[in-house]
Amino acid sequence: MGTRYLLTLLLAGLTFLPARAQLSAGAASDSSRQLRPAVPSSRLRSVRPVVLRAGIPLALIGVSYFGREQKLIHLARLEVREETLENFPAFNTNLDDYTRHLPGVAAYALHAAGVKPARGVVPFSLIYLAAHHLNMGVTSNLKRLCREARPDNPTDLSSFPSAHTSEAFLTATLLHEQFGKASPWISVGGFAVATATGTMRVLHNRHWITDVVAGAGIGFLSAEAVWRAYPYLAQLLPQRAARKLLLVPTYGAGGAVGLVLAVQP
């Protein structure tokens, strides 16, 4: 009973991580005004959100990485696996292959519906492409470095971290940044889908709980890093070149839909 709901509690908590960080940042800002610190308040306001938004995911990644070799955490994740196999023995779905992309699809649907975004569709697409490659680079290299066996196949040494979960939280974070100000429920929905993706990876016995928690942190940080860096990187792109960028929809066999970033002559 001690860890029966550990999976639910950990993953559900990830859904509200960005909102919690924003709330804490606001509270910290109010406290700074009351205490009148020696450090300029403008500098504190710029540093604290970064620490809050990056610190929690980094802590989750660190605990998940180093905890793999710690007896207490290893026993906890074994018990989580036993509980899930006992309560969901027939769980079998490939829905998580699609839900990891769903927040990104929702972002383009909201663009098409005319919901006011934080940035244009072309900048958003550039950010998504860069964040996706950063996320996959970090995830794939960690898989090769850690060589963690999957719970359902000891010969498959690509368990840590979960790439499905990292991609799901990447797209959910970008959806949150792009449309979160239009409605907080958009953010909640995106992170709920990402959390469901991670949950399915554990229920499907493809990942340990630590793989999923680390993947969530990596996806969140990859999206945040590129989103925050984009305004500075965009200044390096000549204005004439930027005006030539064109986003073109593509349609493939079987109803496949995609986007191509083209350069106009």
Short mmCIF file of N, CA and C in Angstrom, two decimals, residues 5 50 94 99 114 121 144 147 156 166 172 210 214 216 224 249-250:
data_model
loop_
_atom_site.label_atom_id
_atom_site.label_comp_id
_atom_site.label_asym_id
_atom_site.label_seq_id
_atom_site.Cartn_x
_atom_site.Cartn_y
_atom_site.Cartn_z
N TYR A 5 0.18 3.96 -4.94
CA TYR A 5 -0.20 5.15 -5.71
C TYR A 5 1.01 6.04 -6.02
N VAL A 50 13.90 31.60 -13.57
CA VAL A 50 14.80 30.64 -14.22
C VAL A 50 15.16 29.52 -13.26
N ASN A 94 -0.91 0.97 -28.22
CA ASN A 94 0.13 1.77 -28.86
C ASN A 94 -0.29 3.24 -28.95
N THR A 99 0.05 9.97 -28.69
CA THR A 99 -0.22 11.04 -27.72
C THR A 99 1.02 11.90 -27.45
N GLY A 114 -7.44 30.42 -35.08
CA GLY A 114 -7.36 31.85 -34.83
C GLY A 114 -7.13 32.24 -33.39
N VAL A 121 3.53 31.42 -36.40
CA VAL A 121 3.62 30.00 -36.70
C VAL A 121 5.01 29.60 -37.19
N ARG A 144 22.60 5.69 -24.54
CA ARG A 144 23.86 5.00 -24.81
C ARG A 144 24.79 5.02 -23.60
N ARG A 147 22.73 2.72 -20.53
CA ARG A 147 22.53 1.30 -20.86
C ARG A 147 21.67 0.60 -19.80
N ASP A 156 17.43 -5.39 -23.89
CA ASP A 156 17.26 -4.07 -24.50
C ASP A 156 17.76 -3.02 -23.52
N SER A 166 9.74 12.24 -22.94
CA SER A 166 10.45 13.50 -23.17
C SER A 166 9.83 14.26 -24.34
N ALA A 172 4.12 19.48 -24.97
CA ALA A 172 3.21 20.09 -24.01
C ALA A 172 3.74 21.43 -23.50
N THR A 210 11.48 5.77 -12.97
CA THR A 210 12.58 6.74 -13.04
C THR A 210 12.86 7.17 -14.48
N ALA A 214 12.57 11.20 -15.50
CA ALA A 214 13.71 11.86 -16.14
C ALA A 214 13.34 12.36 -17.53
N ALA A 216 10.43 13.33 -18.59
CA ALA A 216 9.60 14.53 -18.43
C ALA A 216 10.46 15.76 -18.20
N GLU A 224 12.01 24.61 -22.98
CA GLU A 224 12.23 25.90 -22.32
C GLU A 224 13.52 26.55 -22.79
N PRO A 249 2.37 23.36 -45.94
CA PRO A 249 1.81 22.08 -45.52
C PRO A 249 2.09 21.00 -46.56
N THR A 250 2.30 19.77 -46.13
CA THR A 250 2.53 18.65 -47.03
C THR A 250 1.55 17.53 -46.70
#
